[in-house]
Short mmCIF file of N, CA, C and O in Angstrom, two decimals:
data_model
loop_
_atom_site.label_atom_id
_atom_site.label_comp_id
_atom_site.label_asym_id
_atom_site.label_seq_id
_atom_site.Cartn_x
_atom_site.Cartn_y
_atom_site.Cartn_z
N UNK Q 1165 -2.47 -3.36 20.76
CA UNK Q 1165 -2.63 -3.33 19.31
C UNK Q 1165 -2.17 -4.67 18.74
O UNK Q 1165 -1.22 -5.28 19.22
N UNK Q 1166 -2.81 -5.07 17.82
CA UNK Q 1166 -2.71 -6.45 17.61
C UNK Q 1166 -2.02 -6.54 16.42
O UNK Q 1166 -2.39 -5.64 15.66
N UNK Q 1167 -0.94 -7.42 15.81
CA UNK Q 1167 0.38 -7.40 14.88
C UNK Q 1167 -0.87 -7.66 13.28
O UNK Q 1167 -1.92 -8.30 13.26
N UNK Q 1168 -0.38 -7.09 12.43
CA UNK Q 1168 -1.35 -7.40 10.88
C UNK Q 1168 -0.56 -8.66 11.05
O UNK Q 1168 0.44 -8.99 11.69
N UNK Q 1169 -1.62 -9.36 10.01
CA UNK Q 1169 -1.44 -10.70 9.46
C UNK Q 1169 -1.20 -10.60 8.39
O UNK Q 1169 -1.47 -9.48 7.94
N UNK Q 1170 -0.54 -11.73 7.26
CA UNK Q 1170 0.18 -12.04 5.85
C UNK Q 1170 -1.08 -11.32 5.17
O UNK Q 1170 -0.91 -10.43 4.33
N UNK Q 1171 -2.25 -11.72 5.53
CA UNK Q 1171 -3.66 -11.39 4.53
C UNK Q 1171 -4.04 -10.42 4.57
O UNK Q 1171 -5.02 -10.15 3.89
N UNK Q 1172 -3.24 -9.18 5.62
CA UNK Q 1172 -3.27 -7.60 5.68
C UNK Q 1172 -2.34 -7.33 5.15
O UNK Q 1172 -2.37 -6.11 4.99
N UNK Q 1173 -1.24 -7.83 4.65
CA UNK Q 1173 0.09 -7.06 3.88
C UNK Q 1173 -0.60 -7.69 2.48
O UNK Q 1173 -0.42 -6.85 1.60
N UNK Q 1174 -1.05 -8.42 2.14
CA UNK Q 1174 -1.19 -8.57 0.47
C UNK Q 1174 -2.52 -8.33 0.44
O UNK Q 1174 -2.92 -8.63 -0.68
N UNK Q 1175 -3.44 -7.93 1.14
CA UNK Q 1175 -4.54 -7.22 0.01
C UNK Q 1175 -4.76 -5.27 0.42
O UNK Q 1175 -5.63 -4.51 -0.02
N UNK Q 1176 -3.64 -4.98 1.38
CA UNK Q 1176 -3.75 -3.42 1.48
C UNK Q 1176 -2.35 -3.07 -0.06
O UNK Q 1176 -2.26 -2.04 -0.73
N UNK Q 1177 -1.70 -4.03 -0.13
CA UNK Q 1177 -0.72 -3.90 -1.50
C UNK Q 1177 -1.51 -4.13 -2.77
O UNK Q 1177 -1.55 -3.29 -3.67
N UNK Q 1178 -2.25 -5.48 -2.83
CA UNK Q 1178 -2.86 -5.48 -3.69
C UNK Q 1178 -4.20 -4.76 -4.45
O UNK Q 1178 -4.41 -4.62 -5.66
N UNK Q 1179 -5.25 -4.25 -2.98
CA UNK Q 1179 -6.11 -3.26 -3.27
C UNK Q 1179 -5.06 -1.94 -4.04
O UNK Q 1179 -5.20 -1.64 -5.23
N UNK Q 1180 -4.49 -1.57 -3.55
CA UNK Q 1180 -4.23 -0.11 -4.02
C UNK Q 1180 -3.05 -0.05 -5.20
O UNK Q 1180 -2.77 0.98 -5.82
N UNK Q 1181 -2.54 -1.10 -5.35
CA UNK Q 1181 -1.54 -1.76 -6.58
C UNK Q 1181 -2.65 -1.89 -8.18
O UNK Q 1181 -2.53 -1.31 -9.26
N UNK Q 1182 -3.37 -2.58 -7.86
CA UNK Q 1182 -4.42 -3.13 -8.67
C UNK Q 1182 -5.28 -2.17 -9.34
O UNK Q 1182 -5.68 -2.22 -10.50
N UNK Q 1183 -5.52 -1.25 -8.43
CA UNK Q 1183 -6.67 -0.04 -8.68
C UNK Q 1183 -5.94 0.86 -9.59
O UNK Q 1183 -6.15 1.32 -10.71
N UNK Q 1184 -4.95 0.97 -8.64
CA UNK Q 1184 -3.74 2.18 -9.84
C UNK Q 1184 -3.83 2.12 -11.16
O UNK Q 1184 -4.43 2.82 -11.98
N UNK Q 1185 -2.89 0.79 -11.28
CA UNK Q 1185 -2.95 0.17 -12.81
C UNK Q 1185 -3.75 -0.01 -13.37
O UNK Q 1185 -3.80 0.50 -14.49
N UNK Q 1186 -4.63 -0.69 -12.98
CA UNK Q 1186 -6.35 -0.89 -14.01
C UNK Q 1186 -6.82 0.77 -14.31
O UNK Q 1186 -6.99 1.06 -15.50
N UNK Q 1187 -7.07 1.96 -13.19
CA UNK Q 1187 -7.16 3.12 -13.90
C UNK Q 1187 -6.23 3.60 -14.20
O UNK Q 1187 -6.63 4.65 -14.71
N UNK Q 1188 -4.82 3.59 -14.28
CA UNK Q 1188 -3.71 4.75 -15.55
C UNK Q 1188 -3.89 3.79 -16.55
O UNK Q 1188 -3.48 4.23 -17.62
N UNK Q 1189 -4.31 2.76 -16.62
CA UNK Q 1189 -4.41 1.75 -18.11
C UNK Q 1189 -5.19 1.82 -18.99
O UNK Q 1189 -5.09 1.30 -20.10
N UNK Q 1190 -5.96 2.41 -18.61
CA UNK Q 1190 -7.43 2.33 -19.27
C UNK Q 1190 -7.63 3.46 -19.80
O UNK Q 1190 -8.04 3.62 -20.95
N UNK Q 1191 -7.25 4.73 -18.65
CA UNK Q 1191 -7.15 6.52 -18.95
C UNK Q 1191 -5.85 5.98 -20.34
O UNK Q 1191 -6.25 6.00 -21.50
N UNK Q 1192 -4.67 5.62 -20.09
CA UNK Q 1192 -3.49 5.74 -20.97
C UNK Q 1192 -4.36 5.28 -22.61
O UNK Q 1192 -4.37 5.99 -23.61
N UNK Q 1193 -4.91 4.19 -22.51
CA UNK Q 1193 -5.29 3.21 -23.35
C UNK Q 1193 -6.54 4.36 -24.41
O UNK Q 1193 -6.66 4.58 -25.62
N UNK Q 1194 -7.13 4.76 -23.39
CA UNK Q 1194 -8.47 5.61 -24.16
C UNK Q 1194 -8.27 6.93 -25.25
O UNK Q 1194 -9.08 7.42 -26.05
N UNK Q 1195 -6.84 7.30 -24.95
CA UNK Q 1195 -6.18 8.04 -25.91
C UNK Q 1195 -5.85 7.66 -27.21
O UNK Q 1195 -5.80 8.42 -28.17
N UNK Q 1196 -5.51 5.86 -27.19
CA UNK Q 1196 -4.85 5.56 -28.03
C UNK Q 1196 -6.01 4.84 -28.95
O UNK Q 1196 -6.19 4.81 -30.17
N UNK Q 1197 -6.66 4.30 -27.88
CA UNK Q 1197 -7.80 3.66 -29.17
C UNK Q 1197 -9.16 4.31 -29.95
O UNK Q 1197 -9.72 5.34 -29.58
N UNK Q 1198 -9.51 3.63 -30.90
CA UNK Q 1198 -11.14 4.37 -31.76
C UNK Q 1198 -12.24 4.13 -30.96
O UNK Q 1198 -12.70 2.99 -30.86
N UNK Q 1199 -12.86 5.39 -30.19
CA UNK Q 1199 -13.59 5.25 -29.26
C UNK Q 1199 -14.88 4.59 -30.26
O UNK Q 1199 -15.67 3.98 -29.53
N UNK Q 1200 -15.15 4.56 -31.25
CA UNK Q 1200 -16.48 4.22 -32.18
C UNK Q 1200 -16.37 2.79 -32.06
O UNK Q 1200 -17.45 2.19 -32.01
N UNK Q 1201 -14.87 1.80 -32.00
CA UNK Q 1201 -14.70 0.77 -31.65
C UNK Q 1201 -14.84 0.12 -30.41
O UNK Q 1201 -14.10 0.39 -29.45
N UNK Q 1202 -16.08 -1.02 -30.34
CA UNK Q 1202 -16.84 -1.47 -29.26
C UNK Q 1202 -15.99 -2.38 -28.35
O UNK Q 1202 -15.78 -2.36 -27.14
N UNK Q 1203 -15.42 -3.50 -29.76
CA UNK Q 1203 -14.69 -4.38 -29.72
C UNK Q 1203 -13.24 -3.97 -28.81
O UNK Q 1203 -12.76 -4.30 -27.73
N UNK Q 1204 -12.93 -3.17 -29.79
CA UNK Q 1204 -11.39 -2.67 -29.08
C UNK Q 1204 -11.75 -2.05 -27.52
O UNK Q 1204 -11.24 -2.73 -26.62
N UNK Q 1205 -12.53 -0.88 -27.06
CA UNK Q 1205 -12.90 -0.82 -26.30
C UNK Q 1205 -12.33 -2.12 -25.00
O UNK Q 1205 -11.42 -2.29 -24.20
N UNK Q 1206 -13.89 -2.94 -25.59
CA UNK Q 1206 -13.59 -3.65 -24.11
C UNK Q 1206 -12.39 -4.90 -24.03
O UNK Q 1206 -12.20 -5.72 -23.14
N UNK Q 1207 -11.67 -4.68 -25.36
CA UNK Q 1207 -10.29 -5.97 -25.15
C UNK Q 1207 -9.09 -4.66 -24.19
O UNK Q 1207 -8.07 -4.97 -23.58
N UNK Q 1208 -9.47 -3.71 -24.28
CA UNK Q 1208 -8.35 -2.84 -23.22
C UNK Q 1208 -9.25 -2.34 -21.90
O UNK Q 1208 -8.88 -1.52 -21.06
N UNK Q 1209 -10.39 -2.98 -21.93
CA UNK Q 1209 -10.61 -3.14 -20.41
C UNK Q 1209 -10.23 -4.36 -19.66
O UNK Q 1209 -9.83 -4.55 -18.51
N UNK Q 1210 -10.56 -5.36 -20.97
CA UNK Q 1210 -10.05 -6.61 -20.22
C UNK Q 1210 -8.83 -6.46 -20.08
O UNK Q 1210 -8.37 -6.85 -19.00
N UNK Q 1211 -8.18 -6.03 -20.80
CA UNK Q 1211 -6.29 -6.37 -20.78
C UNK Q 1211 -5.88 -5.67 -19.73
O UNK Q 1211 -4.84 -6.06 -19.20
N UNK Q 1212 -6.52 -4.60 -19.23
CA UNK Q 1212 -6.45 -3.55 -17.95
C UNK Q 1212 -6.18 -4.47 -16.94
O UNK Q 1212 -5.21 -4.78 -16.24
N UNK Q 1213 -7.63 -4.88 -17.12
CA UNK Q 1213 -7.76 -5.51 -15.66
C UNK Q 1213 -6.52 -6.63 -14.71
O UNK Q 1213 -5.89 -6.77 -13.66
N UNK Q 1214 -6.91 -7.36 -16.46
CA UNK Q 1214 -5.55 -9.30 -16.23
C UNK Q 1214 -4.25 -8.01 -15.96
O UNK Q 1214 -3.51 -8.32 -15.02
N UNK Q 1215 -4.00 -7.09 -16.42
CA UNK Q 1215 -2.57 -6.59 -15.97
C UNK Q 1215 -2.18 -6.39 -14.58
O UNK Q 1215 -1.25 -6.80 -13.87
N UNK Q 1216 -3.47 -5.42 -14.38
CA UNK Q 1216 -3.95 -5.23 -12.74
C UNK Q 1216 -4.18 -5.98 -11.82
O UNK Q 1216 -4.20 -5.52 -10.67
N UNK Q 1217 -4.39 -7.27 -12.04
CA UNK Q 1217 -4.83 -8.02 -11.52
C UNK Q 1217 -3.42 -8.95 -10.43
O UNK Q 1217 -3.12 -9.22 -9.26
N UNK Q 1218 -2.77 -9.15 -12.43
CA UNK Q 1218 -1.60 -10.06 -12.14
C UNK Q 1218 -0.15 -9.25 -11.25
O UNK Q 1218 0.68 -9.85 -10.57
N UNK Q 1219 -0.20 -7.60 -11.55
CA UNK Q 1219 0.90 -7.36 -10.94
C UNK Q 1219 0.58 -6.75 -9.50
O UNK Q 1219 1.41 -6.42 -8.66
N UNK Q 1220 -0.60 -6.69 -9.42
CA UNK Q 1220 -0.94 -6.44 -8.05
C UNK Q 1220 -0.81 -7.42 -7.04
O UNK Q 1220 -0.42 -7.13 -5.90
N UNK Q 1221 -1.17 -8.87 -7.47
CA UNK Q 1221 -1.13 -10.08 -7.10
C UNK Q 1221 0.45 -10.51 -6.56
O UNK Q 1221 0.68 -11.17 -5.54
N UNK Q 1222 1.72 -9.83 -7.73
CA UNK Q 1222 2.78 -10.42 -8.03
C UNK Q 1222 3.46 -9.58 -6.11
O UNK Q 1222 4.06 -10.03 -5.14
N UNK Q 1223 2.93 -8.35 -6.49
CA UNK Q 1223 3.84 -7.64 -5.47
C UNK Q 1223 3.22 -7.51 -4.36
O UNK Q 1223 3.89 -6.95 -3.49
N UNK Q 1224 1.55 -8.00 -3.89
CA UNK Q 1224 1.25 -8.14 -2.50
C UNK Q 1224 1.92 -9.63 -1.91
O UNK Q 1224 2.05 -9.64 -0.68
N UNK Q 1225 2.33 -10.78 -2.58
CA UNK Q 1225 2.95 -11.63 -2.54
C UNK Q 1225 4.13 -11.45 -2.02
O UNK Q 1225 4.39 -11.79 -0.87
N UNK Q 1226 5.12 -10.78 -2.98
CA UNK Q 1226 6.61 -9.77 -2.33
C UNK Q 1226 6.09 -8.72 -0.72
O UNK Q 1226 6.87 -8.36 0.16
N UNK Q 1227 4.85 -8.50 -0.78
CA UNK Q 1227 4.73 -7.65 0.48
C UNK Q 1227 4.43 -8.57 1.67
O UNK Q 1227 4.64 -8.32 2.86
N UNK Q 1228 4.00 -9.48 1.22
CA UNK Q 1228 3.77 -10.57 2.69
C UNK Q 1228 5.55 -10.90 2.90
O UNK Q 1228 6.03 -10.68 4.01
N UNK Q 1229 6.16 -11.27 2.12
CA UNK Q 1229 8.05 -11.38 2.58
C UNK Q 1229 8.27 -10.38 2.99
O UNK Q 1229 8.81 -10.44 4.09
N UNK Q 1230 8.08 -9.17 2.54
CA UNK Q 1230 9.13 -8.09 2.58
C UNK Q 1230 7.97 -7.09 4.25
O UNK Q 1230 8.52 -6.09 4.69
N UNK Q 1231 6.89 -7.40 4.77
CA UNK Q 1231 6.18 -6.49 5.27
C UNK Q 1231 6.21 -5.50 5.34
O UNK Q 1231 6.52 -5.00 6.42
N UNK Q 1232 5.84 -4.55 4.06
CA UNK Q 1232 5.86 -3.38 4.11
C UNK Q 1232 4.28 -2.52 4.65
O UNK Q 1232 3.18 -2.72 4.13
N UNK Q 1233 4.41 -2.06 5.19
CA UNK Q 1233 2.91 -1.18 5.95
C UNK Q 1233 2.91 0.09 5.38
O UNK Q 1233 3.41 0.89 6.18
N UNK Q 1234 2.52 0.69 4.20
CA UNK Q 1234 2.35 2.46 4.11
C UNK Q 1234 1.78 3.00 4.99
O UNK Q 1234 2.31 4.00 5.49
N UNK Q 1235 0.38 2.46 5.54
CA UNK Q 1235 -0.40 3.46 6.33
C UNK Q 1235 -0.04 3.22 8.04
O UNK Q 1235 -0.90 3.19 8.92
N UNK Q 1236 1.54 3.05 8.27
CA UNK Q 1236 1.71 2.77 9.35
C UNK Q 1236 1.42 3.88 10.67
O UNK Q 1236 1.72 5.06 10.46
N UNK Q 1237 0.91 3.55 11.86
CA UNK Q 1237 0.17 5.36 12.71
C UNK Q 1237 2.28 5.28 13.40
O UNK Q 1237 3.17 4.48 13.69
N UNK Q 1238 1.98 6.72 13.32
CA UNK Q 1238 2.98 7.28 13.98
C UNK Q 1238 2.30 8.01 15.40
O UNK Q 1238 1.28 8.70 15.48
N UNK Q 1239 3.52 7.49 16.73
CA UNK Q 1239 2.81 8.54 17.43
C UNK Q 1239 3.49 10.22 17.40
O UNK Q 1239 4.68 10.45 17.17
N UNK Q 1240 2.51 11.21 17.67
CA UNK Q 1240 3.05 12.46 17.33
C UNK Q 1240 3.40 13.05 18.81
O UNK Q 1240 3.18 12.17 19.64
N UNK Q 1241 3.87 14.22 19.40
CA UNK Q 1241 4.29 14.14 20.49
C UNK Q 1241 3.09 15.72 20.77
O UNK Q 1241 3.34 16.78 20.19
N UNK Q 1242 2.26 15.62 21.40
CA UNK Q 1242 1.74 16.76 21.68
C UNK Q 1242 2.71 18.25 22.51
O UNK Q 1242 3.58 18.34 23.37
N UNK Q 1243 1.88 19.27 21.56
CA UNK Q 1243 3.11 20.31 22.45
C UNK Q 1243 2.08 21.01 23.91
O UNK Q 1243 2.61 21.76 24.73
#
């Protein structure tokens, strides 16, 4: 089995960091704004996104230092 590389710890952090935030932002956001408003609309998709973007970015960065793996395989012990 071959060791992940820096560019597997920051985009399995950043894919699933990024996605989160851009959708609870947008779901959170759609409550708050005038859906008849086009304008407003898409300035809280954009603002979604640059949020999503930037803190997903911030902490797959911290995950290449820190190597954290969520989907690490465990072996299980057959009975």
């Amino acid at each position: 089995m071959t060791q992940p590389t820096n560019f597997r710890y920051f985009i399995v952090t950043f894919s699933a960091i990024s996605a989160g935030i851009i959708a609870g932002l947008i779901t959170k956001g759609l409550f708050d704004v005038d859906l008849n408003d086009l304008n407003a609309i898409c300035h809280l998709i954009l603002k979604s996104i640059i949020i999503g973007i930037i803190v997903g970015a911030v902490l797959g960065l911290l995950n290449i230092y820190f190597k954290f793996e969520p989907f690490r395989k465990t072996r299980t012990k057959d009975l």
